[in-house]
GROMACS .gro file of C-alpha atoms in nm:
model
  372
    1UNK     CA    1  11.279   1.845  -8.278
    2UNK     CA    2  11.073   1.634  -8.035
    3UNK     CA    3  10.776   1.869  -8.082
    4UNK     CA    4  10.798   1.829  -8.461
    5UNK     CA    5  10.795   1.452  -8.428
    6UNK     CA    6  10.499   1.475  -8.189
    7UNK     CA    7  10.301   1.680  -8.441
    8UNK     CA    8  10.379   1.431  -8.719
    9UNK     CA    9  10.283   1.142  -8.490
   10UNK     CA   10   9.946   1.302  -8.412
   11UNK     CA   11   9.883   1.356  -8.784
   12UNK     CA   12   9.969   0.992  -8.856
   13UNK     CA   13   9.732   0.880  -8.582
   14UNK     CA   14   9.446   1.091  -8.719
   15UNK     CA   15   9.508   0.937  -9.063
   16UNK     CA   16   9.488   0.587  -8.909
   17UNK     CA   17   9.858   0.522  -8.973
   18UNK     CA   18   9.904   0.376  -8.627
   19UNK     CA   19  10.233   0.194  -8.686
   20UNK     CA   20  10.388   0.513  -8.818
   21UNK     CA   21  10.249   0.700  -8.519
   22UNK     CA   22  10.411   0.455  -8.278
   23UNK     CA   23  10.743   0.487  -8.460
   24UNK     CA   24  10.730   0.868  -8.451
   25UNK     CA   25  10.631   0.877  -8.084
   26UNK     CA   26  10.923   0.643  -8.010
   27UNK     CA   27  11.163   0.881  -8.182
   28UNK     CA   28  11.016   1.173  -7.990
   29UNK     CA   29  11.048   0.987  -7.660
   30UNK     CA   30  11.415   0.917  -7.731
   31UNK     CA   31  11.466   1.294  -7.747
   32UNK     CA   32  11.233   1.373  -7.457
   33UNK     CA   33  11.223   1.068  -7.227
   34UNK     CA   34  11.043   1.244  -6.940
   35UNK     CA   35  10.747   1.369  -7.142
   36UNK     CA   36  10.437   1.196  -6.999
   37UNK     CA   37  10.221   1.318  -7.287
   38UNK     CA   38  10.429   1.125  -7.541
   39UNK     CA   39  10.397   0.799  -7.348
   40UNK     CA   40  10.021   0.844  -7.308
   41UNK     CA   41   9.977   0.913  -7.678
   42UNK     CA   42  10.193   0.617  -7.779
   43UNK     CA   43   9.978   0.403  -7.548
   44UNK     CA   44   9.671   0.505  -7.748
   45UNK     CA   45   9.843   0.418  -8.078
   46UNK     CA   46   9.944   0.080  -7.936
   47UNK     CA   47   9.582   0.022  -7.833
   48UNK     CA   48   9.475   0.076  -8.193
   49UNK     CA   49   9.732  -0.185  -8.303
   50UNK     CA   50   9.614  -0.430  -8.033
   51UNK     CA   51   9.958  -0.406  -7.870
   52UNK     CA   52   9.795  -0.420  -7.530
   53UNK     CA   53  10.094  -0.508  -7.312
   54UNK     CA   54  10.293  -0.225  -7.473
   55UNK     CA   55  10.000   0.009  -7.413
   56UNK     CA   56   9.996  -0.083  -7.044
   57UNK     CA   57  10.370  -0.018  -7.016
   58UNK     CA   58  10.336   0.321  -7.186
   59UNK     CA   59  10.040   0.420  -6.970
   60UNK     CA   60  10.226   0.315  -6.655
   61UNK     CA   61  10.521   0.531  -6.756
   62UNK     CA   62  10.294   0.827  -6.826
   63UNK     CA   63  10.130   0.787  -6.484
   64UNK     CA   64  10.471   0.763  -6.320
   65UNK     CA   65  10.577   1.089  -6.484
   66UNK     CA   66  10.243   1.266  -6.431
   67UNK     CA   67  10.010   1.100  -6.174
   68UNK     CA   68   9.737   1.356  -6.247
   69UNK     CA   69   9.695   1.264  -6.617
   70UNK     CA   70   9.345   1.111  -6.634
   71UNK     CA   71   9.370   0.987  -6.993
   72UNK     CA   72   9.668   0.771  -6.897
   73UNK     CA   73   9.444   0.585  -6.650
   74UNK     CA   74   9.178   0.540  -6.920
   75UNK     CA   75   9.432   0.392  -7.160
   76UNK     CA   76   9.583   0.166  -6.900
   77UNK     CA   77   9.236   0.048  -6.801
   78UNK     CA   78   9.131  -0.016  -7.161
   79UNK     CA   79   9.448  -0.215  -7.232
   80UNK     CA   80   9.408  -0.422  -6.915
   81UNK     CA   81   9.044  -0.487  -7.003
   82UNK     CA   82   9.151  -0.624  -7.342
   83UNK     CA   83   9.396  -0.851  -7.162
   84UNK     CA   84   9.109  -0.975  -6.943
   85UNK     CA   85   9.273  -0.817  -6.638
   86UNK     CA   86   8.947  -0.678  -6.512
   87UNK     CA   87   9.057  -0.614  -6.153
   88UNK     CA   88   9.360  -0.415  -6.270
   89UNK     CA   89   9.149  -0.230  -6.527
   90UNK     CA   90   8.891  -0.140  -6.264
   91UNK     CA   91   9.162  -0.013  -6.028
   92UNK     CA   92   9.299   0.212  -6.305
   93UNK     CA   93   8.953   0.350  -6.385
   94UNK     CA   94   8.882   0.414  -6.016
   95UNK     CA   95   9.208   0.609  -5.978
   96UNK     CA   96   9.121   0.814  -6.286
   97UNK     CA   97   8.771   0.876  -6.151
   98UNK     CA   98   8.913   1.003  -5.822
   99UNK     CA   99   9.105   1.266  -6.022
  100UNK     CA  100   8.802   1.369  -6.229
  101UNK     CA  101   8.477   1.261  -6.055
  102UNK     CA  102   8.262   1.443  -6.312
  103UNK     CA  103   8.389   1.235  -6.604
  104UNK     CA  104   8.102   0.991  -6.671
  105UNK     CA  105   8.325   0.764  -6.878
  106UNK     CA  106   8.488   0.622  -6.566
  107UNK     CA  107   8.151   0.521  -6.422
  108UNK     CA  108   8.060   0.330  -6.739
  109UNK     CA  109   8.399   0.165  -6.764
  110UNK     CA  110   8.397   0.058  -6.400
  111UNK     CA  111   8.051  -0.093  -6.452
  112UNK     CA  112   8.184  -0.290  -6.752
  113UNK     CA  113   8.466  -0.427  -6.537
  114UNK     CA  114   8.226  -0.523  -6.258
  115UNK     CA  115   8.017  -0.721  -6.509
  116UNK     CA  116   8.320  -0.913  -6.633
  117UNK     CA  117   8.446  -0.976  -6.280
  118UNK     CA  118   8.106  -1.117  -6.185
  119UNK     CA  119   8.104  -1.342  -6.494
  120UNK     CA  120   8.457  -1.459  -6.425
  121UNK     CA  121   8.388  -1.543  -6.062
  122UNK     CA  122   8.116  -1.780  -6.178
  123UNK     CA  123   8.343  -1.971  -6.419
  124UNK     CA  124   8.499  -2.302  -6.324
  125UNK     CA  125   8.831  -2.436  -6.448
  126UNK     CA  126   8.675  -2.733  -6.623
  127UNK     CA  127   8.453  -2.512  -6.838
  128UNK     CA  128   8.599  -2.343  -7.148
  129UNK     CA  129   8.582  -1.966  -7.122
  130UNK     CA  130   8.514  -1.777  -7.443
  131UNK     CA  131   8.522  -1.402  -7.443
  132UNK     CA  132   8.494  -1.143  -7.712
  133UNK     CA  133   8.719  -0.846  -7.673
  134UNK     CA  134   8.603  -0.492  -7.683
  135UNK     CA  135   8.668  -0.209  -7.920
  136UNK     CA  136   8.807   0.123  -7.804
  137UNK     CA  137   8.663   0.418  -7.994
  138UNK     CA  138   8.701   0.793  -7.952
  139UNK     CA  139   8.457   0.980  -7.730
  140UNK     CA  140   8.335   1.326  -7.811
  141UNK     CA  141   8.529   1.585  -7.619
  142UNK     CA  142   8.844   1.374  -7.606
  143UNK     CA  143   8.952   1.264  -7.954
  144UNK     CA  144   9.223   1.044  -7.808
  145UNK     CA  145   9.040   0.910  -7.503
  146UNK     CA  146   8.849   0.584  -7.532
  147UNK     CA  147   8.535   0.416  -7.408
  148UNK     CA  148   8.430   0.051  -7.433
  149UNK     CA  149   8.113   0.052  -7.642
  150UNK     CA  150   8.073  -0.275  -7.832
  151UNK     CA  151   8.217  -0.623  -7.868
  152UNK     CA  152   8.416  -0.756  -8.165
  153UNK     CA  153   8.611  -1.081  -8.215
  154UNK     CA  154   8.927  -1.097  -8.012
  155UNK     CA  155   9.255  -1.004  -8.183
  156UNK     CA  156   9.587  -1.147  -8.080
  157UNK     CA  157   9.856  -0.920  -7.956
  158UNK     CA  158  10.109  -0.857  -8.232
  159UNK     CA  159  10.453  -0.993  -8.162
  160UNK     CA  160  10.776  -0.900  -8.336
  161UNK     CA  161  10.973  -1.200  -8.451
  162UNK     CA  162  11.299  -1.060  -8.321
  163UNK     CA  163  11.558  -1.242  -8.113
  164UNK     CA  164  11.545  -1.094  -7.760
  165UNK     CA  165  11.842  -0.901  -7.630
  166UNK     CA  166  11.856  -1.104  -7.308
  167UNK     CA  167  11.780  -1.469  -7.258
  168UNK     CA  168  11.523  -1.568  -6.997
  169UNK     CA  169  11.390  -1.888  -6.843
  170UNK     CA  170  11.147  -1.983  -6.568
  171UNK     CA  171  11.054  -2.254  -6.325
  172UNK     CA  172  10.758  -2.288  -6.092
  173UNK     CA  173  10.654  -2.397  -5.749
  174UNK     CA  174  10.296  -2.458  -5.634
  175UNK     CA  175  10.272  -2.103  -5.505
  176UNK     CA  176  10.497  -1.900  -5.737
  177UNK     CA  177  10.670  -1.870  -6.074
  178UNK     CA  178  11.033  -1.758  -6.080
  179UNK     CA  179  11.163  -1.587  -6.396
  180UNK     CA  180  11.533  -1.527  -6.451
  181UNK     CA  181  11.645  -1.270  -6.708
  182UNK     CA  182  12.017  -1.308  -6.779
  183UNK     CA  183  12.113  -0.942  -6.798
  184UNK     CA  184  12.460  -0.892  -6.653
  185UNK     CA  185  12.581  -0.578  -6.481
  186UNK     CA  186  12.260  -0.374  -6.518
  187UNK     CA  187  12.218  -0.091  -6.263
  188UNK     CA  188  11.900  -0.123  -6.059
  189UNK     CA  189  11.794   0.230  -6.155
  190UNK     CA  190  11.775   0.122  -6.521
  191UNK     CA  191  11.527  -0.156  -6.450
  192UNK     CA  192  11.150  -0.099  -6.427
  193UNK     CA  193  10.918  -0.386  -6.338
  194UNK     CA  194  10.540  -0.362  -6.318
  195UNK     CA  195  10.294  -0.635  -6.220
  196UNK     CA  196   9.935  -0.659  -6.341
  197UNK     CA  197   9.658  -0.909  -6.281
  198UNK     CA  198   9.786  -1.129  -6.564
  199UNK     CA  199  10.069  -0.931  -6.721
  200UNK     CA  200  10.430  -0.861  -6.644
  201UNK     CA  201  10.630  -0.567  -6.772
  202UNK     CA  202  11.008  -0.563  -6.748
  203UNK     CA  203  11.192  -0.273  -6.910
  204UNK     CA  204  11.572  -0.241  -6.909
  205UNK     CA  205  11.670   0.100  -7.037
  206UNK     CA  206  12.044   0.161  -7.033
  207UNK     CA  207  12.156   0.498  -7.175
  208UNK     CA  208  12.315   0.460  -7.517
  209UNK     CA  209  12.153   0.119  -7.581
  210UNK     CA  210  11.824   0.002  -7.725
  211UNK     CA  211  11.568  -0.052  -7.450
  212UNK     CA  212  11.474  -0.413  -7.369
  213UNK     CA  213  11.104  -0.483  -7.326
  214UNK     CA  214  10.970  -0.809  -7.185
  215UNK     CA  215  10.595  -0.775  -7.152
  216UNK     CA  216  10.421  -1.113  -7.170
  217UNK     CA  217  10.060  -1.186  -7.098
  218UNK     CA  218  10.102  -1.457  -6.837
  219UNK     CA  219   9.960  -1.808  -6.846
  220UNK     CA  220   9.767  -1.752  -6.523
  221UNK     CA  221   9.669  -1.475  -6.289
  222UNK     CA  222   9.901  -1.344  -6.019
  223UNK     CA  223   9.875  -1.144  -5.697
  224UNK     CA  224  10.059  -0.819  -5.788
  225UNK     CA  225  10.095  -0.704  -5.429
  226UNK     CA  226  10.288  -1.022  -5.341
  227UNK     CA  227  10.516  -1.019  -5.647
  228UNK     CA  228  10.873  -0.892  -5.622
  229UNK     CA  229  11.196  -0.869  -5.816
  230UNK     CA  230  11.566  -0.835  -5.746
  231UNK     CA  231  11.845  -0.696  -5.962
  232UNK     CA  232  12.158  -0.908  -5.912
  233UNK     CA  233  12.506  -0.867  -6.061
  234UNK     CA  234  12.451  -1.134  -6.327
  235UNK     CA  235  12.073  -1.148  -6.366
  236UNK     CA  236  11.731  -1.008  -6.279
  237UNK     CA  237  11.511  -1.243  -6.079
  238UNK     CA  238  11.134  -1.190  -6.084
  239UNK     CA  239  10.907  -1.381  -5.846
  240UNK     CA  240  10.540  -1.399  -5.942
  241UNK     CA  241  10.297  -1.500  -5.669
  242UNK     CA  242  10.025  -1.718  -5.822
  243UNK     CA  243   9.667  -1.611  -5.753
  244UNK     CA  244   9.574  -1.981  -5.749
  245UNK     CA  245   9.792  -2.292  -5.707
  246UNK     CA  246   9.766  -2.389  -6.074
  247UNK     CA  247  10.021  -2.574  -6.282
  248UNK     CA  248  10.138  -2.340  -6.559
  249UNK     CA  249  10.217  -2.541  -6.872
  250UNK     CA  250  10.394  -2.236  -7.017
  251UNK     CA  251  10.493  -1.888  -6.909
  252UNK     CA  252  10.282  -1.697  -7.159
  253UNK     CA  253   9.911  -1.720  -7.226
  254UNK     CA  254   9.798  -1.884  -7.546
  255UNK     CA  255   9.455  -1.959  -7.689
  256UNK     CA  256   9.577  -2.316  -7.736
  257UNK     CA  257   9.675  -2.355  -7.370
  258UNK     CA  258   9.524  -2.658  -7.200
  259UNK     CA  259   9.302  -2.619  -6.895
  260UNK     CA  260   9.538  -2.585  -6.594
  261UNK     CA  261   9.521  -2.828  -6.305
  262UNK     CA  262   9.518  -2.724  -5.943
  263UNK     CA  263   9.817  -2.825  -5.735
  264UNK     CA  264   9.783  -2.934  -5.373
  265UNK     CA  265  10.072  -2.968  -5.130
  266UNK     CA  266  10.025  -3.257  -4.887
  267UNK     CA  267  10.295  -3.339  -4.630
  268UNK     CA  268  10.562  -3.181  -4.845
  269UNK     CA  269  10.459  -3.358  -5.166
  270UNK     CA  270  10.287  -3.212  -5.469
  271UNK     CA  271   9.983  -3.375  -5.622
  272UNK     CA  272   9.714  -3.287  -5.875
  273UNK     CA  273   9.342  -3.276  -5.822
  274UNK     CA  274   9.265  -3.517  -6.105
  275UNK     CA  275   9.420  -3.837  -5.973
  276UNK     CA  276   9.559  -3.728  -5.638
  277UNK     CA  277   9.913  -3.822  -5.739
  278UNK     CA  278   9.998  -3.612  -6.045
  279UNK     CA  279  10.296  -3.386  -6.016
  280UNK     CA  280  10.337  -3.048  -6.188
  281UNK     CA  281  10.551  -3.048  -6.500
  282UNK     CA  282  10.847  -2.813  -6.523
  283UNK     CA  283  11.011  -2.674  -6.835
  284UNK     CA  284  11.311  -2.883  -6.932
  285UNK     CA  285  11.553  -2.920  -7.222
  286UNK     CA  286  11.575  -3.295  -7.158
  287UNK     CA  287  11.403  -3.540  -7.393
  288UNK     CA  288  11.044  -3.631  -7.322
  289UNK     CA  289  11.008  -3.857  -7.020
  290UNK     CA  290  10.914  -4.221  -7.072
  291UNK     CA  291  10.612  -4.357  -6.887
  292UNK     CA  292  10.768  -4.687  -6.779
  293UNK     CA  293  10.450  -4.816  -6.616
  294UNK     CA  294  10.259  -4.766  -6.938
  295UNK     CA  295  10.540  -4.924  -7.141
  296UNK     CA  296  10.551  -5.230  -6.913
  297UNK     CA  297  10.176  -5.277  -6.937
  298UNK     CA  298  10.195  -5.253  -7.315
  299UNK     CA  299  10.472  -5.518  -7.334
  300UNK     CA  300  10.276  -5.753  -7.110
  301UNK     CA  301   9.968  -5.709  -7.324
  302UNK     CA  302  10.164  -5.785  -7.641
  303UNK     CA  303  10.319  -6.094  -7.482
  304UNK     CA  304   9.978  -6.219  -7.373
  305UNK     CA  305   9.827  -6.167  -7.718
  306UNK     CA  306  10.125  -6.313  -7.906
  307UNK     CA  307  10.036  -6.632  -8.096
  308UNK     CA  308  10.294  -6.913  -8.059
  309UNK     CA  309  10.331  -7.254  -8.226
  310UNK     CA  310  10.475  -7.592  -8.129
  311UNK     CA  311  10.694  -7.623  -7.819
  312UNK     CA  312  10.679  -7.246  -7.758
  313UNK     CA  313  10.302  -7.259  -7.734
  314UNK     CA  314  10.319  -7.561  -7.500
  315UNK     CA  315  10.575  -7.391  -7.276
  316UNK     CA  316  10.357  -7.080  -7.261
  317UNK     CA  317  10.061  -7.298  -7.163
  318UNK     CA  318  10.255  -7.458  -6.875
  319UNK     CA  319  10.395  -7.118  -6.768
  320UNK     CA  320  10.044  -6.975  -6.745
  321UNK     CA  321   9.929  -7.272  -6.538
  322UNK     CA  322  10.227  -7.235  -6.301
  323UNK     CA  323  10.185  -6.859  -6.269
  324UNK     CA  324   9.821  -6.881  -6.159
  325UNK     CA  325   9.857  -7.199  -5.946
  326UNK     CA  326   9.852  -7.234  -5.565
  327UNK     CA  327  10.152  -7.358  -5.363
  328UNK     CA  328  10.053  -7.730  -5.368
  329UNK     CA  329  10.001  -7.726  -5.744
  330UNK     CA  330  10.341  -7.561  -5.801
  331UNK     CA  331  10.513  -7.816  -5.574
  332UNK     CA  332  10.348  -8.099  -5.766
  333UNK     CA  333  10.457  -7.956  -6.100
  334UNK     CA  334  10.818  -7.908  -5.988
  335UNK     CA  335  10.848  -8.254  -5.824
  336UNK     CA  336  10.688  -8.446  -6.110
  337UNK     CA  337  10.891  -8.268  -6.376
  338UNK     CA  338  11.228  -8.317  -6.202
  339UNK     CA  339  11.177  -8.681  -6.091
  340UNK     CA  340  11.043  -8.790  -6.431
  341UNK     CA  341  11.328  -8.623  -6.620
  342UNK     CA  342  11.084  -8.386  -6.787
  343UNK     CA  343  10.842  -8.652  -6.912
  344UNK     CA  344  10.563  -8.601  -6.656
  345UNK     CA  345  10.400  -8.281  -6.537
  346UNK     CA  346  10.137  -8.326  -6.266
  347UNK     CA  347   9.931  -8.066  -6.085
  348UNK     CA  348   9.798  -8.307  -5.818
  349UNK     CA  349  10.012  -8.288  -5.504
  350UNK     CA  350   9.812  -8.559  -5.327
  351UNK     CA  351   9.899  -8.798  -5.607
  352UNK     CA  352  10.272  -8.723  -5.642
  353UNK     CA  353  10.362  -8.589  -5.299
  354UNK     CA  354  10.402  -8.926  -5.125
  355UNK     CA  355  10.587  -9.122  -5.394
  356UNK     CA  356  10.856  -9.089  -5.654
  357UNK     CA  357  10.733  -9.000  -6.000
  358UNK     CA  358  10.859  -9.242  -6.261
  359UNK     CA  359  10.939  -9.128  -6.610
  360UNK     CA  360  10.680  -9.179  -6.880
  361UNK     CA  361  10.840  -9.131  -7.221
  362UNK     CA  362  10.631  -9.072  -7.533
  363UNK     CA  363  10.523  -9.372  -7.735
  364UNK     CA  364  10.812  -9.532  -7.924
  365UNK     CA  365  11.076  -9.392  -7.687
  366UNK     CA  366  11.243  -9.523  -7.370
  367UNK     CA  367  11.400  -9.372  -7.064
  368UNK     CA  368  11.772  -9.422  -7.021
  369UNK     CA  369  11.976  -9.345  -6.714
  370UNK     CA  370  12.300  -9.163  -6.767
  371UNK     CA  371  12.600  -9.286  -6.577
  372UNK     CA  372  12.850  -9.027  -6.461
   0.00000   0.00000   0.00000
């Protein structure tokens, strides 16, 4: 039965019905889960659909089942190249080349990776990086193998709008990102986690249940050799070691992502390179934070620009004088105002400091003393 499905899948692939091919290969894999050839072929179909993270996962599984399969390394490398994971792609091509040194494709592909790595090392974070992706086409002698031959506009990885089987969340530190997948009671042997230069693959495959795939292209690059995961009774915890101390504004990469800021740790505090005091933002379900300093400055500006009339304007005038005055001027204003029962306001301490200030009512009015 699995062989019949495999034949139909190959026919669908040849006819450019790549989605059907993926579906048929998936059915065949369900019947023959340890067949490396099926995973390698489904990886190629996923490449044609621009499902690059899925292609990496399939190629990894094929390599795990058959480490001598050279085409699995080609497909993994091509998928990683599309994901701009040039170091990981190069490593895959080099492993494939070590298995078949006479295959000239590996030499060309490794050279392509070296060119991209050189370009990338010259980029700075404050410069936008635009890259065209590459097209994978068949090479004579291997109708399913691929070689990078020309550049075409980048295509986004297709995503299924399906509610995930397990909920996940993440938080970050300057040096790592911690992802928690809330999968309860999963045996460790049913969990497969792979780390790439900028991709993560988590597969939970419990017999009798649909497999769970979490394969995001990450916001930033990681150091795969330093990453680790742990299967706990109530969850799976994945720790991603950042390649650079950047602030990730999201977990997954997006073309609309803002340029990340470097994070520096100084005496136990976190600060950003832009102002020296910015802190990294963390995902939160709480409402957006209020910038109280900005709000206070805005209120003060509005108060200053507010136009008043009559007594309000006069009071504002005196308040401004008092606010900006020196100590002697303030003492003179307080003394003259109190002693004159609010009819005199002097700013000259030399004049009012040595004598009592008599009241000076407006014209037509007189001062009366109240008896208690």
